[in-house]
């Protein structure tokens, strides 16, 4: 009984270590591949995001392309649009007086429109019709979706007025995106006074569409835990399926030994096979009874008790002998009655032997031998 229990526990432990190793290795390999793939695609996504940001900004500016702008040049009023060329000095005259505005090289290089006249017209247009951060962000996001890039975007618009004071507005859904570095900035206007900055962040589960492989990994771990939880039931089921294929081999081995007139019970350590009086075969190693095509799995204690009967003269045992063998003399009456009951139930339908209690002994007998003893008594 202890050997069987120890074997089952050892099998469960081996299954635990092997299963944990396999599941961990598969998960680790997948995470490694996913992480490297994610890192390799970030530059490509950023390039697409920059292109779409500039495209969205250009389209927002083009929406204002037909707005009429009055200009005074050389003392005569003219009507021009953003597409009308106009040449102006760096100096700007306004209601605040004449001021010179320096434009840094970095801002000029990243200016959305570099033509001086168009930038001056755009300054006037944006003063009357400023850019909307939410609208620009929504436009940018829709262009990214068209290019199959799933990302969280945010917009920051900073405007410097004629008195060189800067005001800033953000798109409404850009709080978590703005925590990282900006993707790029573009400057608009004659003085490059409007700075449009785009922020972007990627959610790996959205970008890489990883739910199918993640579900496979979860299923792998789930099956592993089920195997541990129902290890005994699964191993018992598989053992029963395999026993049917091995039963014929066991019977054939038994027939060969019988022809040589050898007693199986004298050499159990070599074969593990025992033949009962009615021809039923006990395979003590596999824990099964076989009689023709009938097979029955036995409990560990029942196997020990049945072997004890077969090794005892006249197949008779006292309660003390059974208690000493199964529980080292510390068993309880209900345990004894329980194992005797299980043995009787195991013999029913597969063997004609029965267990009877007579003269303070439990006897494993054929029914007719018991009847004879009864008649003699």
Tab-separated table of C-alpha atoms in Angstrom, residues 65-224:
chain	number	residue	atom	x	y	z
A	65	UNK	CA	-6.776	77.655	-47.744
A	66	UNK	CA	-9.766	79.501	-49.178
A	67	UNK	CA	-10.172	81.984	-46.332
A	68	UNK	CA	-9.890	85.541	-47.684
A	69	UNK	CA	-7.148	87.624	-46.071
A	70	UNK	CA	-6.882	91.416	-46.600
A	71	UNK	CA	-3.375	92.796	-46.948
A	72	UNK	CA	-2.014	96.293	-47.486
A	73	UNK	CA	1.087	96.480	-49.671
A	74	UNK	CA	2.604	99.743	-50.922
A	75	UNK	CA	-0.363	101.737	-49.617
A	76	UNK	CA	-2.943	99.885	-51.762
A	77	UNK	CA	-5.238	97.149	-50.325
A	78	UNK	CA	-5.044	93.705	-51.848
A	79	UNK	CA	-7.062	90.509	-51.344
A	80	UNK	CA	-4.907	87.412	-51.097
A	81	UNK	CA	-5.294	83.765	-49.975
A	82	UNK	CA	-2.748	81.334	-48.593
A	83	UNK	CA	-1.853	80.395	-52.127
A	84	UNK	CA	-1.065	84.001	-53.086
A	85	UNK	CA	2.709	84.710	-52.983
A	86	UNK	CA	3.722	87.621	-50.825
A	87	UNK	CA	7.168	88.811	-49.821
A	88	UNK	CA	7.693	90.333	-46.402
A	89	UNK	CA	10.680	91.319	-44.225
A	90	UNK	CA	11.452	89.661	-40.867
A	91	UNK	CA	10.228	92.778	-39.123
A	92	UNK	CA	6.531	92.824	-38.218
A	93	UNK	CA	4.452	95.952	-37.628
A	94	UNK	CA	1.398	95.467	-35.387
A	95	UNK	CA	-0.752	97.382	-32.923
A	96	UNK	CA	2.052	96.812	-30.441
A	97	UNK	CA	4.508	98.636	-32.631
A	98	UNK	CA	7.368	97.478	-34.810
A	99	UNK	CA	9.176	94.402	-33.573
A	100	UNK	CA	11.748	92.057	-34.986
A	101	UNK	CA	11.197	88.375	-34.412
A	102	UNK	CA	14.039	85.948	-34.619
A	103	UNK	CA	13.312	82.441	-35.852
A	104	UNK	CA	15.768	79.773	-34.790
A	105	UNK	CA	17.269	77.474	-37.394
A	106	UNK	CA	15.677	74.423	-35.737
A	107	UNK	CA	12.199	75.930	-35.954
A	108	UNK	CA	12.695	77.009	-39.558
A	109	UNK	CA	13.964	73.565	-40.586
A	110	UNK	CA	10.886	71.987	-38.973
A	111	UNK	CA	8.472	74.566	-40.281
A	112	UNK	CA	5.437	73.075	-42.012
A	113	UNK	CA	5.631	75.766	-44.730
A	114	UNK	CA	8.934	77.495	-45.476
A	115	UNK	CA	7.783	80.048	-48.006
A	116	UNK	CA	7.857	83.468	-46.290
A	117	UNK	CA	4.740	84.908	-47.920
A	118	UNK	CA	2.645	81.824	-47.249
A	119	UNK	CA	3.817	81.708	-43.645
A	120	UNK	CA	2.818	85.326	-43.140
A	121	UNK	CA	-0.639	84.695	-44.569
A	122	UNK	CA	-0.991	81.600	-42.422
A	123	UNK	CA	-0.171	83.632	-39.299
A	124	UNK	CA	-3.107	85.918	-40.005
A	125	UNK	CA	-5.443	83.008	-40.768
A	126	UNK	CA	-4.503	81.069	-37.624
A	127	UNK	CA	-4.985	84.188	-35.500
A	128	UNK	CA	-8.606	84.306	-36.632
A	129	UNK	CA	-9.118	80.529	-37.024
A	130	UNK	CA	-6.687	78.701	-34.694
A	131	UNK	CA	-6.032	74.988	-34.869
A	132	UNK	CA	-8.110	72.689	-32.681
A	133	UNK	CA	-6.047	70.111	-30.743
A	134	UNK	CA	-8.881	67.577	-30.475
A	135	UNK	CA	-9.784	67.791	-34.160
A	136	UNK	CA	-6.138	67.464	-35.210
A	137	UNK	CA	-5.620	64.487	-32.888
A	138	UNK	CA	-8.751	62.744	-34.196
A	139	UNK	CA	-7.626	63.313	-37.785
A	140	UNK	CA	-4.158	61.931	-37.016
A	141	UNK	CA	-5.582	58.862	-35.281
A	142	UNK	CA	-7.880	58.073	-38.215
A	143	UNK	CA	-4.935	58.218	-40.640
A	144	UNK	CA	-2.977	55.795	-38.422
A	145	UNK	CA	-5.892	53.363	-38.416
A	146	UNK	CA	-5.892	53.433	-42.230
A	147	UNK	CA	-2.218	52.400	-42.123
A	148	UNK	CA	-2.998	49.565	-39.641
A	149	UNK	CA	-1.088	51.166	-36.756
A	150	UNK	CA	-2.908	50.919	-33.423
A	151	UNK	CA	-1.593	53.577	-31.056
A	152	UNK	CA	-2.621	56.169	-28.476
A	153	UNK	CA	-1.992	59.687	-29.748
A	154	UNK	CA	-1.920	63.136	-28.178
A	155	UNK	CA	-1.502	66.720	-29.444
A	156	UNK	CA	0.002	69.789	-27.797
A	157	UNK	CA	-0.435	73.194	-29.432
A	158	UNK	CA	1.757	76.075	-28.177
A	159	UNK	CA	1.170	79.597	-29.526
A	160	UNK	CA	3.444	82.603	-28.950
A	161	UNK	CA	1.654	85.955	-29.366
A	162	UNK	CA	3.071	89.263	-30.558
A	163	UNK	CA	4.198	90.085	-27.002
A	164	UNK	CA	6.155	86.802	-26.931
A	165	UNK	CA	3.866	85.191	-24.358
A	166	UNK	CA	3.175	81.455	-24.891
A	167	UNK	CA	-0.132	79.668	-24.284
A	168	UNK	CA	-0.563	75.891	-24.517
A	169	UNK	CA	-3.556	73.605	-25.132
A	170	UNK	CA	-3.754	69.801	-25.220
A	171	UNK	CA	-6.055	67.285	-26.812
A	172	UNK	CA	-8.517	65.856	-24.285
A	173	UNK	CA	-7.310	62.208	-24.382
A	174	UNK	CA	-3.557	62.878	-24.313
A	175	UNK	CA	-2.866	62.843	-20.554
A	176	UNK	CA	-1.367	59.340	-20.374
A	177	UNK	CA	0.389	59.740	-23.748
A	178	UNK	CA	2.117	62.990	-22.778
A	179	UNK	CA	4.033	61.210	-20.001
A	180	UNK	CA	6.577	60.031	-22.574
A	181	UNK	CA	8.806	61.872	-25.057
A	182	UNK	CA	7.281	63.673	-28.018
A	183	UNK	CA	7.349	62.073	-31.448
A	184	UNK	CA	7.984	65.289	-33.434
A	185	UNK	CA	7.106	68.978	-33.655
A	186	UNK	CA	6.152	71.173	-36.599
A	187	UNK	CA	6.032	75.000	-36.620
A	188	UNK	CA	3.489	77.162	-38.413
A	189	UNK	CA	3.260	80.876	-39.154
A	190	UNK	CA	5.434	83.758	-40.161
A	191	UNK	CA	7.239	83.791	-36.807
A	192	UNK	CA	6.902	79.985	-36.414
A	193	UNK	CA	4.719	81.047	-33.528
A	194	UNK	CA	2.477	77.948	-33.527
A	195	UNK	CA	4.157	74.741	-32.407
A	196	UNK	CA	2.214	71.508	-33.034
A	197	UNK	CA	3.721	68.563	-31.153
A	198	UNK	CA	2.594	64.973	-31.502
A	199	UNK	CA	2.885	62.322	-28.802
A	200	UNK	CA	2.358	58.611	-29.356
A	201	UNK	CA	2.328	55.437	-27.249
A	202	UNK	CA	1.802	51.833	-28.306
A	203	UNK	CA	-0.216	49.170	-26.525
A	204	UNK	CA	1.509	45.867	-27.376
A	205	UNK	CA	-1.686	43.826	-27.109
A	206	UNK	CA	-3.361	46.080	-29.689
A	207	UNK	CA	-0.486	46.602	-32.096
A	208	UNK	CA	0.694	43.006	-32.469
A	209	UNK	CA	-2.731	41.366	-32.256
A	210	UNK	CA	-1.367	38.780	-29.838
A	211	UNK	CA	-4.601	37.383	-28.420
A	212	UNK	CA	-4.509	34.061	-30.369
A	213	UNK	CA	-1.034	33.038	-29.102
A	214	UNK	CA	-1.835	34.328	-25.606
A	215	UNK	CA	-4.972	32.175	-25.550
A	216	UNK	CA	-2.866	29.166	-26.605
A	217	UNK	CA	-0.432	29.830	-23.733
A	218	UNK	CA	-3.291	30.166	-21.242
A	219	UNK	CA	-4.801	26.934	-22.551
A	220	UNK	CA	-1.436	25.191	-22.145
A	221	UNK	CA	-1.159	26.288	-18.507
A	222	UNK	CA	-4.815	25.423	-17.868
A	223	UNK	CA	-4.332	21.882	-19.195
A	224	UNK	CA	-1.217	21.521	-17.037
